[in-house]
mmCIF file of C-alpha atoms in Angstrom:
data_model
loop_
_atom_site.group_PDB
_atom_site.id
_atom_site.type_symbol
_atom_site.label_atom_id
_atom_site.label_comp_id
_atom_site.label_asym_id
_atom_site.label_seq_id
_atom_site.Cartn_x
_atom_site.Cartn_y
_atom_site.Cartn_z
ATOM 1 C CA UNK A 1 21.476 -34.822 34.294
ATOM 2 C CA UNK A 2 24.258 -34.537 31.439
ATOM 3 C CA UNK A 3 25.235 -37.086 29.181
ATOM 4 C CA UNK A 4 27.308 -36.738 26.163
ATOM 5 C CA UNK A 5 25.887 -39.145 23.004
ATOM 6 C CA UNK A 6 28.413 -39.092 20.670
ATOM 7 C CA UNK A 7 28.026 -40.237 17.081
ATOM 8 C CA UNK A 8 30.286 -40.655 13.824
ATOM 9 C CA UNK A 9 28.169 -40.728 10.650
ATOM 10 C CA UNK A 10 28.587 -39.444 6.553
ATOM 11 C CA UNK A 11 29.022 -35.715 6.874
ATOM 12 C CA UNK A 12 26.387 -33.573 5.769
ATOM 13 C CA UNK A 13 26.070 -29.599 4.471
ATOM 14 C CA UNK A 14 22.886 -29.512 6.198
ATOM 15 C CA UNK A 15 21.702 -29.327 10.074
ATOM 16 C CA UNK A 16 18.970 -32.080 10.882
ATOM 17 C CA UNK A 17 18.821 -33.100 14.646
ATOM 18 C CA UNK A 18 17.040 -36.682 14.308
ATOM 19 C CA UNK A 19 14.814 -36.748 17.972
ATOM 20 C CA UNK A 20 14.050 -40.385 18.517
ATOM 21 C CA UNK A 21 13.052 -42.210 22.552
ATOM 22 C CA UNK A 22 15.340 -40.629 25.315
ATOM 23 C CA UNK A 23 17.139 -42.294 26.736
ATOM 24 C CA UNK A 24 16.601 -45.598 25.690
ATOM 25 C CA UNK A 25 18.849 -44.602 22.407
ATOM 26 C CA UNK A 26 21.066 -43.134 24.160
ATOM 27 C CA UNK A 27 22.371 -45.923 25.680
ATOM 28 C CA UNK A 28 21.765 -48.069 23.298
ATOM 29 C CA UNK A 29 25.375 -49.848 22.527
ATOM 30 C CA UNK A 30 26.271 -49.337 18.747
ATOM 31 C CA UNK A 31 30.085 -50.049 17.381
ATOM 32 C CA UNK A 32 29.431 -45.664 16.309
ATOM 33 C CA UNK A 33 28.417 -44.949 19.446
ATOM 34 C CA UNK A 34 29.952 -43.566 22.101
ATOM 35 C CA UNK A 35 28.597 -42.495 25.603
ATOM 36 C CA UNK A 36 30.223 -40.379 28.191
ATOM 37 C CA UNK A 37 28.731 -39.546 31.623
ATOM 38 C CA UNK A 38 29.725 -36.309 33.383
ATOM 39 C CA UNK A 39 30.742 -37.819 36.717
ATOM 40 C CA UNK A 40 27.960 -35.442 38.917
ATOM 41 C CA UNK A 41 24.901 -37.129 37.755
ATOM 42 C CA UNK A 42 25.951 -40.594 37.226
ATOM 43 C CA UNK A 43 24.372 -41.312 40.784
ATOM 44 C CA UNK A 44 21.388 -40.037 39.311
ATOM 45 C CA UNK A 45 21.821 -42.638 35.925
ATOM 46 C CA UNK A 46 22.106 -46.353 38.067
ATOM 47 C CA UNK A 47 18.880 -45.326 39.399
ATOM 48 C CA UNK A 48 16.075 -45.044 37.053
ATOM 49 C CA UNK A 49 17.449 -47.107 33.805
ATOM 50 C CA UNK A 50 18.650 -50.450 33.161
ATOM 51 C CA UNK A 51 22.269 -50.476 34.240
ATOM 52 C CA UNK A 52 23.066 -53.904 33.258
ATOM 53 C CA UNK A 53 21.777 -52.928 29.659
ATOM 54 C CA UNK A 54 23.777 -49.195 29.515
ATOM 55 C CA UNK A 55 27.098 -49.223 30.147
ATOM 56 C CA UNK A 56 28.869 -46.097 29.538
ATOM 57 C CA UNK A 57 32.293 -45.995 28.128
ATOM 58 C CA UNK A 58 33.450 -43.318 30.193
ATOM 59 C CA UNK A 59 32.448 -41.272 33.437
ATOM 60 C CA UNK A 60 34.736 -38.631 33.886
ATOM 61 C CA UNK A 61 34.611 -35.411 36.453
ATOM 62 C CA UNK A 62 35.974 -34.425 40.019
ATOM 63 C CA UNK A 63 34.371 -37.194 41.428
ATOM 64 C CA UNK A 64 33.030 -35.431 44.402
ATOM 65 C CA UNK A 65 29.749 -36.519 44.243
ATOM 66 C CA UNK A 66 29.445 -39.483 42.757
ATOM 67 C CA UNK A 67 28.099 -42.306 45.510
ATOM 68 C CA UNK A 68 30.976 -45.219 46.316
ATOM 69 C CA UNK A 69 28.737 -48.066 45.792
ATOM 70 C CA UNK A 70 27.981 -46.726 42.165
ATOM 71 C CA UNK A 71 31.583 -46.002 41.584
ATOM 72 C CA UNK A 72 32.292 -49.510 42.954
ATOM 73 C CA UNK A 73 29.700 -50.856 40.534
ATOM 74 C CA UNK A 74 31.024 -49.059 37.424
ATOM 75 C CA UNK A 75 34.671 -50.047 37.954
ATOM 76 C CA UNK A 76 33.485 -53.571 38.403
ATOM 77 C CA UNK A 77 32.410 -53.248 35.015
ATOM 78 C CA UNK A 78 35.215 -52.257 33.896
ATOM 79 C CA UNK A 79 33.673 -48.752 33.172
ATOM 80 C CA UNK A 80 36.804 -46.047 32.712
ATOM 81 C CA UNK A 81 36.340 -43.507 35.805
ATOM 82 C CA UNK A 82 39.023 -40.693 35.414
ATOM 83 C CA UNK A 83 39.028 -38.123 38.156
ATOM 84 C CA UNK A 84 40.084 -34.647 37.051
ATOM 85 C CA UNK A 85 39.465 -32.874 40.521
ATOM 86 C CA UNK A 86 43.115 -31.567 39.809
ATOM 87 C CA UNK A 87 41.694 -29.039 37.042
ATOM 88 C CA UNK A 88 39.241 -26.617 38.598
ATOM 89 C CA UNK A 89 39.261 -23.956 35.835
ATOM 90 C CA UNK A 90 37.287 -26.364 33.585
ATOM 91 C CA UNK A 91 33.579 -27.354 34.017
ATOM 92 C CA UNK A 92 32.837 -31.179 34.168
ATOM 93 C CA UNK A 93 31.070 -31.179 30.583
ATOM 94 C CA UNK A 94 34.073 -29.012 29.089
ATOM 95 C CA UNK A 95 36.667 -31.848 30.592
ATOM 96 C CA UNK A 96 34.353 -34.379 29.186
ATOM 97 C CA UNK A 97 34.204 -32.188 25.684
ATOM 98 C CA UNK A 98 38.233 -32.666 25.565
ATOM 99 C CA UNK A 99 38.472 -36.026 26.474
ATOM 100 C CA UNK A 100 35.956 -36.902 23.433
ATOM 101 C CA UNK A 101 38.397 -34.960 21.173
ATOM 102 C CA UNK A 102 41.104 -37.133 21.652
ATOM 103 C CA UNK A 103 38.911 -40.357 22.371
ATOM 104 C CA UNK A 104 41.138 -43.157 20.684
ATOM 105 C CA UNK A 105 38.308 -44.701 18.775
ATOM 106 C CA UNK A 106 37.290 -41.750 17.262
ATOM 107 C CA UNK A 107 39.359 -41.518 14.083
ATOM 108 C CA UNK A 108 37.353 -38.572 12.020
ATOM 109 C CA UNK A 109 36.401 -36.125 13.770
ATOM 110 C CA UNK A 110 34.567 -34.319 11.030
ATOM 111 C CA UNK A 111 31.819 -36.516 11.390
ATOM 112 C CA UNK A 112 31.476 -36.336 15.108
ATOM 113 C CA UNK A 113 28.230 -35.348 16.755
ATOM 114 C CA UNK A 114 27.638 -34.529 20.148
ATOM 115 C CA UNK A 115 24.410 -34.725 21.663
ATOM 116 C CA UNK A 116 24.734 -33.318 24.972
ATOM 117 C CA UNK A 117 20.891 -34.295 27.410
ATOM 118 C CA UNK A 118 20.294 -32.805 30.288
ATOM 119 C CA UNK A 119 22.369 -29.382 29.585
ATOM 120 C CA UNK A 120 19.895 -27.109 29.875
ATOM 121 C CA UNK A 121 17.675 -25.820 33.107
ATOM 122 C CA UNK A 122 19.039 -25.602 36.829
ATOM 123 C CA UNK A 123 21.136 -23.060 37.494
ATOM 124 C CA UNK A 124 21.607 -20.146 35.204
ATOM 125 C CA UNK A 125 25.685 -20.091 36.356
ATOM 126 C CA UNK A 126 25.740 -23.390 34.757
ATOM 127 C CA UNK A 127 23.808 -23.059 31.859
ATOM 128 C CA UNK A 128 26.334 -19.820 30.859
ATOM 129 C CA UNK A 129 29.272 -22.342 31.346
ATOM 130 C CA UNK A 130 28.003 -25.303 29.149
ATOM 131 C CA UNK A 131 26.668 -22.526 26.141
ATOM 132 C CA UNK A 132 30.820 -21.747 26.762
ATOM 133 C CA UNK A 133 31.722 -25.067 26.168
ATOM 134 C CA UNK A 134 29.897 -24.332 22.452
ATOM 135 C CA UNK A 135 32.708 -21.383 22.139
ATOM 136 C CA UNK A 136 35.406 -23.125 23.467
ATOM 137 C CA UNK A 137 35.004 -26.356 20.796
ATOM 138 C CA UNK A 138 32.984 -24.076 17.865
ATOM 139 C CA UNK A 139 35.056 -26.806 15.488
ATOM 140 C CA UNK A 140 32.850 -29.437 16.639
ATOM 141 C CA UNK A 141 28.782 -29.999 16.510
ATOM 142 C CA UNK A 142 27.566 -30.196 19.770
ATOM 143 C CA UNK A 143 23.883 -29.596 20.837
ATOM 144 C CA UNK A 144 22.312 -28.854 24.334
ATOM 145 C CA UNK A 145 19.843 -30.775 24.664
ATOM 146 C CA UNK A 146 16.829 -30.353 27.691
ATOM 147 C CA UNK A 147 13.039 -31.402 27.479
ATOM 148 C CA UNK A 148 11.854 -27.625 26.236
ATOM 149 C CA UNK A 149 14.542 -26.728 23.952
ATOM 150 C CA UNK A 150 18.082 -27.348 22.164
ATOM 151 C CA UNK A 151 20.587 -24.917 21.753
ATOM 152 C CA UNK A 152 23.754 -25.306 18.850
ATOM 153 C CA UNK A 153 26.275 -22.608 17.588
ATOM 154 C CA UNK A 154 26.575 -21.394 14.402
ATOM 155 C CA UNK A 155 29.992 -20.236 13.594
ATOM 156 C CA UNK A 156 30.215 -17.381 11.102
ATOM 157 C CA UNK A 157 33.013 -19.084 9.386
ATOM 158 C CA UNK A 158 30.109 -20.757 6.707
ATOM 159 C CA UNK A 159 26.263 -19.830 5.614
ATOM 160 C CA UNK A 160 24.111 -23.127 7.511
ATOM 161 C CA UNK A 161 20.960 -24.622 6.133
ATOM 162 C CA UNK A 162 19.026 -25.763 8.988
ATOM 163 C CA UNK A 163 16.490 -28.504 8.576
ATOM 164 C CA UNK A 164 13.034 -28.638 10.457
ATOM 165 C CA UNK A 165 11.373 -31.141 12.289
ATOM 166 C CA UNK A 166 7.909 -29.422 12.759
ATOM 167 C CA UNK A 167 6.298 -32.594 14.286
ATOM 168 C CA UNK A 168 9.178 -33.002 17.000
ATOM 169 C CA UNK A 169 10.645 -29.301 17.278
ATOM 170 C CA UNK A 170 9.484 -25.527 16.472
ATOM 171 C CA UNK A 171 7.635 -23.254 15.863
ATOM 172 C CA UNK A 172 9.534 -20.654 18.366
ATOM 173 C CA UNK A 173 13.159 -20.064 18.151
ATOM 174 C CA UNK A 174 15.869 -17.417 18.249
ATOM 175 C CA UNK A 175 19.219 -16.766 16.733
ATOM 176 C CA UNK A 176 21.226 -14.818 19.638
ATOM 177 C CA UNK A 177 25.037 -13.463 19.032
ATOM 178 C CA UNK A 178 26.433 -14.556 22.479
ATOM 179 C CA UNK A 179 29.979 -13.260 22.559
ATOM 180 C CA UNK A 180 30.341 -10.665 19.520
ATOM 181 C CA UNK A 181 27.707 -8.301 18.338
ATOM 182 C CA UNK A 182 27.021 -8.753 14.369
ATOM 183 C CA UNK A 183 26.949 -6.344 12.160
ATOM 184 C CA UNK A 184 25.090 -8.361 9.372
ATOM 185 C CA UNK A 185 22.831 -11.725 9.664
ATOM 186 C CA UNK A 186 20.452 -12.532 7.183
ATOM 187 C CA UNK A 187 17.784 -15.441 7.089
ATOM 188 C CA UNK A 188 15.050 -16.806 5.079
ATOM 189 C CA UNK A 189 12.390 -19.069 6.586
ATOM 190 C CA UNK A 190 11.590 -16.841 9.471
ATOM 191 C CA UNK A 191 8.690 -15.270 10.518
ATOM 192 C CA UNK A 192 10.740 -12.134 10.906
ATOM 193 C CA UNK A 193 13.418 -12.774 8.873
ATOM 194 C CA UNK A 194 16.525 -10.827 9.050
ATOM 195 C CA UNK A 195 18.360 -8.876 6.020
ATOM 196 C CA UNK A 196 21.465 -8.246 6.759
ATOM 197 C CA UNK A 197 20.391 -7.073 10.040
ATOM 198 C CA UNK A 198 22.793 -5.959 13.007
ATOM 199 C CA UNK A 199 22.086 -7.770 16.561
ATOM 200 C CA UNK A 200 24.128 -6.896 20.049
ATOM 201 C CA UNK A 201 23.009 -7.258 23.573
ATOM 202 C CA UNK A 202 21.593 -3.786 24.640
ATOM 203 C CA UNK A 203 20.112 -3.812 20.834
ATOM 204 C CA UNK A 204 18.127 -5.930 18.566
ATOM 205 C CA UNK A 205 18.315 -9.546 19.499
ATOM 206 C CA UNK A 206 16.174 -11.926 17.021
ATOM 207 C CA UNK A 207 14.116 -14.128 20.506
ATOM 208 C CA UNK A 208 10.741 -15.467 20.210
ATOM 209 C CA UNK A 209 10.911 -15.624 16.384
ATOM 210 C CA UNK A 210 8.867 -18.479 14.649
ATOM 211 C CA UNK A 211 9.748 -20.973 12.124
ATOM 212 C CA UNK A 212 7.874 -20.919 8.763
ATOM 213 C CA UNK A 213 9.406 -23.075 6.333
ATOM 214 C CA UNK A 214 11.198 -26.373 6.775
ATOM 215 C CA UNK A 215 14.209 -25.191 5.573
ATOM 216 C CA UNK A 216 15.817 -22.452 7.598
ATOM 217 C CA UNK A 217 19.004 -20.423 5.902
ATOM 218 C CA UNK A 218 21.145 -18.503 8.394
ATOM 219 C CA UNK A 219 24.713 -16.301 7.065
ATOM 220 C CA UNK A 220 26.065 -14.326 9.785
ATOM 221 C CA UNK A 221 29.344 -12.548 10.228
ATOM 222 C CA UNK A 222 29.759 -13.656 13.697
ATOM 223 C CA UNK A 223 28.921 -16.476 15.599
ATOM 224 C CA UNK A 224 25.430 -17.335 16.635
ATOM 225 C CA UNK A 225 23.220 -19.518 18.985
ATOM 226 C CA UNK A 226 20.411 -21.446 17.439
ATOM 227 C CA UNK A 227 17.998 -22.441 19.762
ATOM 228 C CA UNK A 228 14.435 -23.812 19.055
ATOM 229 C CA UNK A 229 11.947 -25.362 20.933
ATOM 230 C CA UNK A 230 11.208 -29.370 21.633
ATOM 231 C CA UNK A 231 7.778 -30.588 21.566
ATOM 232 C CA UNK A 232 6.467 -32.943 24.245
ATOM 233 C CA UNK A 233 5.675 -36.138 23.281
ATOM 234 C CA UNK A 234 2.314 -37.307 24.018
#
């Protein structure tokens, strides 16, 4: 499934992904929280939580899938359902990406966060288009979210500081330039840490590397994906 948490809060230099009980939280109404549903897995949604308790503000997509009883059910509570089957150049999550961009409530969008569950695993085809979406709104933090990993960009316009979780997330992770090769990328806090190292596709790509230190540095001169693993919760 995909669902888009959003959240406003003080902006911070630093990267900290705070993993608390999905999806309980998710849903969880809060005047700084906003939740979208991407209209193909919102059959999937009534089903196994408590739909009188989460009520999304928006479900938004081509609306060729979702069932009419749950679309009845959703409009009934007054739940905005906007049908974009006129755009098929988009993917659901990017139309959903844009519509949070100009979401009324949201007034500053430099402290917007998007959590994005359920983005990962499935078909490859669409894991390529929502890692796009990343690209296509690289002004914004979003984060692909799935049960083994999460994925984030990090453009090369700033030097990040990422901040580890190790009882929730790590130790294996990667830093892969998707899009652009780079001709320098240095880290500290890496088992193999790079210095001012060169990565392309067809060359040196930094997967399976390992997080040693809580605080992970990353300066790049092009844009890069972060991805690191999730622990399972016992």
């Amino acid at each position: 499934m995909t669902v888009l948490f959003c959240h406003i809060g003080h902006q911070r230099s630093r990267t900290c992904i705070k993993f608390v009980d999905l999806p309980g939280i998710l849903f969880k109404n809060h005047k700084k929280k906003y939740l979208f549903i991407v209209e193909n897995i919102v059959t999937s949604i009534i089903l196994p939580f408590d739909h009188d308790r989460y009520k999304p503000d928006v479900i938004k997509g081509d609306m060729d899938s979702i069932r009419p009883d749950v679309k009845d059910y959703y409009s009934d509570l007054g739940v905005q359902l906007l049908d974009e089957s006129h755009d098929q150049e988009t993917t659901d999550l990017h139309k959903c990406i844009a519509y949070v961009c100009d979401f009324p409530p949201i007034l500053d969008k430099s402290n917007l966060r998007v959590l994005v569950v359920g983005a990962l695993g499935g078909r490859f085809d669409h894991e390529i288009g929502n890692i796009n979406v990343l690209y296509r709104f690289s002004s914004m933090r979003i984060i692909l979210l799935s049960d083994d990993c999460l994925i984030y960009l990090l453009p090369k316009t700033h030097a990040h500081e990422i901040h580890i979780q190790p009882s929730v997330e790590g130790p294996h992770c990667g830093l892969i330039p998707v899009g652009s090769p780079s001709a320098s990328t240095t880290t500290a806090g890496l088992q193999w840490d790079l210095t001012e190292t060169g990565m392309q596709f067809g060359g040196l790509v930094s997967t399976s590397n390992i997080v040693r230190k809580e605080i992970i540095t990353v300066r790049s001169d092009a844009d890069l994906l972060w991805t690191i693993n999730v622990r399972k919760q016992k």
